[in-house]
Coordinates of C-alpha atoms in Angstrom, one line a residue:
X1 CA -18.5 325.9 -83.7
X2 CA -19.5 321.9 -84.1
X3 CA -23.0 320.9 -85.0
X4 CA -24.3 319.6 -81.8
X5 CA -26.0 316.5 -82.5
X6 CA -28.3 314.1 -80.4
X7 CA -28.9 310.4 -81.2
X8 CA -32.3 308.9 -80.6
X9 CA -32.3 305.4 -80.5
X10 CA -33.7 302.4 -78.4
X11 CA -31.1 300.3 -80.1
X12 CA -27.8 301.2 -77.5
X13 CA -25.4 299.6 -79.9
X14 CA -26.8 301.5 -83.2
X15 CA -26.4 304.7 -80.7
X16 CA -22.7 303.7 -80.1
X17 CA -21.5 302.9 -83.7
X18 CA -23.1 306.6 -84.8
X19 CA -21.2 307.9 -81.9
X20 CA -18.5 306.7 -82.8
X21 CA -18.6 308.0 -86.5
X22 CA -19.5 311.7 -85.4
X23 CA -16.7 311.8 -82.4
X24 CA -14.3 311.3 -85.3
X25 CA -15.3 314.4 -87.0
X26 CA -13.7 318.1 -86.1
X27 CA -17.0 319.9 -86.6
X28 CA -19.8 317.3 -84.6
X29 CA -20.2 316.4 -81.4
X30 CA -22.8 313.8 -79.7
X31 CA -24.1 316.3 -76.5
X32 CA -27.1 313.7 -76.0
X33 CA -28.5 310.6 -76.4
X34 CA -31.9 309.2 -75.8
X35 CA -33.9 306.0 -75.8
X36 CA -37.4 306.8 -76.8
X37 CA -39.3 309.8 -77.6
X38 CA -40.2 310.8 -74.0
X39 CA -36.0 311.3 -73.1
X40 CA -35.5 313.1 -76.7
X41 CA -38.0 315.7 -75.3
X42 CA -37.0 316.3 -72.2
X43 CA -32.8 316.4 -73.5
X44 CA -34.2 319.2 -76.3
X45 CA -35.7 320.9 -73.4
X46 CA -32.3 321.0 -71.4
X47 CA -29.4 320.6 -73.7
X48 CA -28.7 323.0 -77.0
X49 CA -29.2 320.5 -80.1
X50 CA -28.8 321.5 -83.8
X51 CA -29.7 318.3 -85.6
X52 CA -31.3 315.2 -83.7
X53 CA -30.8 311.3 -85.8
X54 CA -34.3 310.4 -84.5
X55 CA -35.0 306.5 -85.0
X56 CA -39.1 305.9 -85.7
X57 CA -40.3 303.1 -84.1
X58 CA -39.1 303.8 -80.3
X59 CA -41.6 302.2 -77.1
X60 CA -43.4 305.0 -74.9
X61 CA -43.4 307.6 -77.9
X62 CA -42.2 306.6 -81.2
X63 CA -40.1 309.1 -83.4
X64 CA -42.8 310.9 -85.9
X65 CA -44.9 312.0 -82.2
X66 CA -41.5 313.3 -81.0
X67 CA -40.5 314.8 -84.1
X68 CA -43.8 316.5 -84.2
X69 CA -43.4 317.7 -80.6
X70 CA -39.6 318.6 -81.0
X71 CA -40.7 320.7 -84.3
X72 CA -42.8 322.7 -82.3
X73 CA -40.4 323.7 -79.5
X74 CA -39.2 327.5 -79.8
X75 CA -36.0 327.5 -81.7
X76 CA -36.1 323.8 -82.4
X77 CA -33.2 321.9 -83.6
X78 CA -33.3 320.0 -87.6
X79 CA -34.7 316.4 -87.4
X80 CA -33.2 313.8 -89.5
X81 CA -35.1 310.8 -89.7
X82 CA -33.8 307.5 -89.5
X83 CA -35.6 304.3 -91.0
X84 CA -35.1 300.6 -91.5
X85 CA -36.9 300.7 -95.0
X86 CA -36.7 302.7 -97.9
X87 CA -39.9 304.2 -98.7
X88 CA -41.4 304.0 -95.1
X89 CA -44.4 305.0 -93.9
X90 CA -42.9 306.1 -90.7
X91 CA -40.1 308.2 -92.9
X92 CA -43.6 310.3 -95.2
X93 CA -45.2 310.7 -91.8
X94 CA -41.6 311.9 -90.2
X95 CA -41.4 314.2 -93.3
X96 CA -44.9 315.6 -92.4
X97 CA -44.5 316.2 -88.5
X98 CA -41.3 318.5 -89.6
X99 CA -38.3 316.4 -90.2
X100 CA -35.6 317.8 -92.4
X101 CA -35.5 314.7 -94.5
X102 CA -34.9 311.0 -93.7
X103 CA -31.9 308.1 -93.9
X104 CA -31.3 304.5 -94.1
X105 CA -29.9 303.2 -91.4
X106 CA -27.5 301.0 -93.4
X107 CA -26.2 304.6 -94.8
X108 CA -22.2 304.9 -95.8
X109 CA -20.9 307.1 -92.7
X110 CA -19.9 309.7 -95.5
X111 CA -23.0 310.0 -96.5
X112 CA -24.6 310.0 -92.9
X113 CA -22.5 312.9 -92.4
X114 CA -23.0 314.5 -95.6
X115 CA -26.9 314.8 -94.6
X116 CA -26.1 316.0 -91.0
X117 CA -23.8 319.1 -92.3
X118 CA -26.3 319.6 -95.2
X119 CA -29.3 320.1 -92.9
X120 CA -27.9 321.9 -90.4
X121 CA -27.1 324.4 -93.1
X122 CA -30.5 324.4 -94.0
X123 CA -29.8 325.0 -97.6
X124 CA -30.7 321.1 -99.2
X125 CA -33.1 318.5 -98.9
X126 CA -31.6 315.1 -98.3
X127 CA -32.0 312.9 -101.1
X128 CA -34.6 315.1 -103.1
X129 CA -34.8 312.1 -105.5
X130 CA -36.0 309.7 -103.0
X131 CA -37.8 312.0 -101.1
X132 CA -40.1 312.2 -104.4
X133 CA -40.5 309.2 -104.8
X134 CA -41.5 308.8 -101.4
X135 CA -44.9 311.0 -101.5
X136 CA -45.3 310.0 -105.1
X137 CA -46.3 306.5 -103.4
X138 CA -48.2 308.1 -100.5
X139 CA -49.5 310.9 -102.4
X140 CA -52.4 308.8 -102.2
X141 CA -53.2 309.5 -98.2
X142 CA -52.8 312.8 -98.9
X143 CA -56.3 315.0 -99.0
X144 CA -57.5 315.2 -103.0
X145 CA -56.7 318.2 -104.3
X146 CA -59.4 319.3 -107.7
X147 CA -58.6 322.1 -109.5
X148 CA -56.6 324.6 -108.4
X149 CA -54.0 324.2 -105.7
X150 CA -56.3 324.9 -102.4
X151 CA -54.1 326.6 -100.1
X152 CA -54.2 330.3 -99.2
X153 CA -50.5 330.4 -98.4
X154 CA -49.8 330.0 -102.1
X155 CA -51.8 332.8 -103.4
X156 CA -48.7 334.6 -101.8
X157 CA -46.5 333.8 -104.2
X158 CA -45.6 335.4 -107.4
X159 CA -45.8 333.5 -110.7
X160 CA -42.3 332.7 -111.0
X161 CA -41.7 332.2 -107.0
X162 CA -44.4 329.6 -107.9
X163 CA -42.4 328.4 -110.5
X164 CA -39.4 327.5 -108.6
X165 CA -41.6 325.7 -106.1
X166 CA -42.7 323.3 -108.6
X167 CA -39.3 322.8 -109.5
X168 CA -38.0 322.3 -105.8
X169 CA -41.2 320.1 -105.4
X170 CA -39.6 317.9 -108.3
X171 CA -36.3 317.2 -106.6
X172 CA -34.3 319.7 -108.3
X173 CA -31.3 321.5 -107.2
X174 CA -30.8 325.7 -107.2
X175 CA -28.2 324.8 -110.0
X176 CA -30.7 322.5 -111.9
X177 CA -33.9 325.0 -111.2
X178 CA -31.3 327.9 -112.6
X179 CA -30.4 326.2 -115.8
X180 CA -33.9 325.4 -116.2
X181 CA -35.6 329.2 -115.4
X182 CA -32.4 330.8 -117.6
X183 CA -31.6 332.5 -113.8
X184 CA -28.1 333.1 -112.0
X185 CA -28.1 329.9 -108.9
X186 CA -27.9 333.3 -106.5
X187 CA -31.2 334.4 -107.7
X188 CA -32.7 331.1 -107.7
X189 CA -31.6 330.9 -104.2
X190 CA -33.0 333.8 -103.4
X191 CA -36.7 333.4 -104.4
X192 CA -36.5 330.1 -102.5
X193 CA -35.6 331.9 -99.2
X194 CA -38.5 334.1 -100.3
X195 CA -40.8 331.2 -100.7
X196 CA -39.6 329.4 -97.7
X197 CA -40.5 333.0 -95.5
X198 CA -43.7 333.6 -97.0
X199 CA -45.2 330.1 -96.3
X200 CA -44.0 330.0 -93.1
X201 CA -41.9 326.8 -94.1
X202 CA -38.0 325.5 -92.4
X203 CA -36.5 324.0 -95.2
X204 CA -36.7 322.6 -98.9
X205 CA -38.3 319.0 -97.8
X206 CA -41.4 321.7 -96.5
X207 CA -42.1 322.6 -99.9
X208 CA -42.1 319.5 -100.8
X209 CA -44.2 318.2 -98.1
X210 CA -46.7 321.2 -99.4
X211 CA -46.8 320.6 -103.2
X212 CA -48.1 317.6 -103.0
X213 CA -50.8 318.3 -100.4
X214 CA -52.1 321.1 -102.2
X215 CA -51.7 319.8 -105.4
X216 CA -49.7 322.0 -107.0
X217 CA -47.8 319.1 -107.8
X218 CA -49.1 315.9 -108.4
X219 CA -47.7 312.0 -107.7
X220 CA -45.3 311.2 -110.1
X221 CA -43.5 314.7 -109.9
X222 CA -45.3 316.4 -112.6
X223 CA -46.7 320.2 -111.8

């Protein structure tokens, strides 16, 4: 079945030209399209969507509220984020209200698609390097974390669940945590589904989001 995708834009043209790129693929299709927050609500509410391209700065209610309020629909669709800038503001608050990761505008189309088949599958975080970097410069806004990580959630976790966490937080893959941990990539891949269930979490760029508020890993990618 094709990944049913919605584009939120106020730009019409920038809507058209990612139209465009997705009607040319077998397994996408555009079923919506919106101008502003407000419409990508309402077309969640009344259309089945499996990833929404959410643009940020939209009049009447910008892209981090909607994300925020799509996120917490039942059954919600995967947000991908969409920014101007590398290392956004918009794109760490994005990150924060639930998106599944974020992209440059100015993105190949190969790679645009890459990250829509990648998050719909739920099993990557989109660019875990940048994504890093991205809270390792607003790490800083985050609440300070002393001592031990201070979040109940985590006390859930077994040592080496904990482990691999750190490592996801860092931006590595199930083959890079695996080689690291002396583990099989299935078993890896398991205690990340386990760690994703017991904190309640959607997806890799979660834990990420999480390390760094709680401190179990600190800016500059270091546990």
């Amino acid at each position: 079945m094709a990944i049913r995708v919605m584009l939120v834009d106020d730009q019409v043209l920038l809507r058209t030209g990612f139209r465009m790129v997705l009607a040319a693929q077998p397994d996408m299709e555009v079923v919506a399209e919106a101008g502003d927050g407000v419409e990508a609500l309402q077309a969640v509410r009344s259309t089945a969507v499996d990833v929404v391209l959410m643009d940020v700065r939209m009049p009447k209610l910008d892209g981090v509220e909607a994300t925020r309020r799509i996120c917490a629909e039942p059954d919600p669709p995967k947000v991908l984020i969409l920014t101007t800038f590398d290392l956004d503001e918009y794109a760490f608050s994005g990150l924060k209200a639930g998106a599944s990761g974020f992209m440059l505008k100015d993105v190949p189309p190969a790679e645009l698609l890459a990250a829509i088949r990648s998050v719909h599958s739920g099993d990557a975080v989109v660019a875990p390097s940048t994504t890093r970097r991205l809270l390792d410069r607003f790490a800083p806004m985050l609440p300070p974390a002393g001592g031990e990580p201070q979040h109940k959630e985590l006390e859930r976790l077994t040592d080496r669940e904990r482990e691999v966490m750190v490592l996801v937080a860092q931006g590595l893959s199930n083959g890079e945590i695996a080689a690291r941990l002396v583990l099989s990539e299935a078993t890896v891949k398991t205690h990340v589904g386990r760690i994703l269930t017991k904190l309640g979490l959607r997806d890799r760029v979660q834990v990420v989001v999480l390390a760094y508020e709680t401190g179990l890993v600190r800016a500059g990618g270091h546990g």
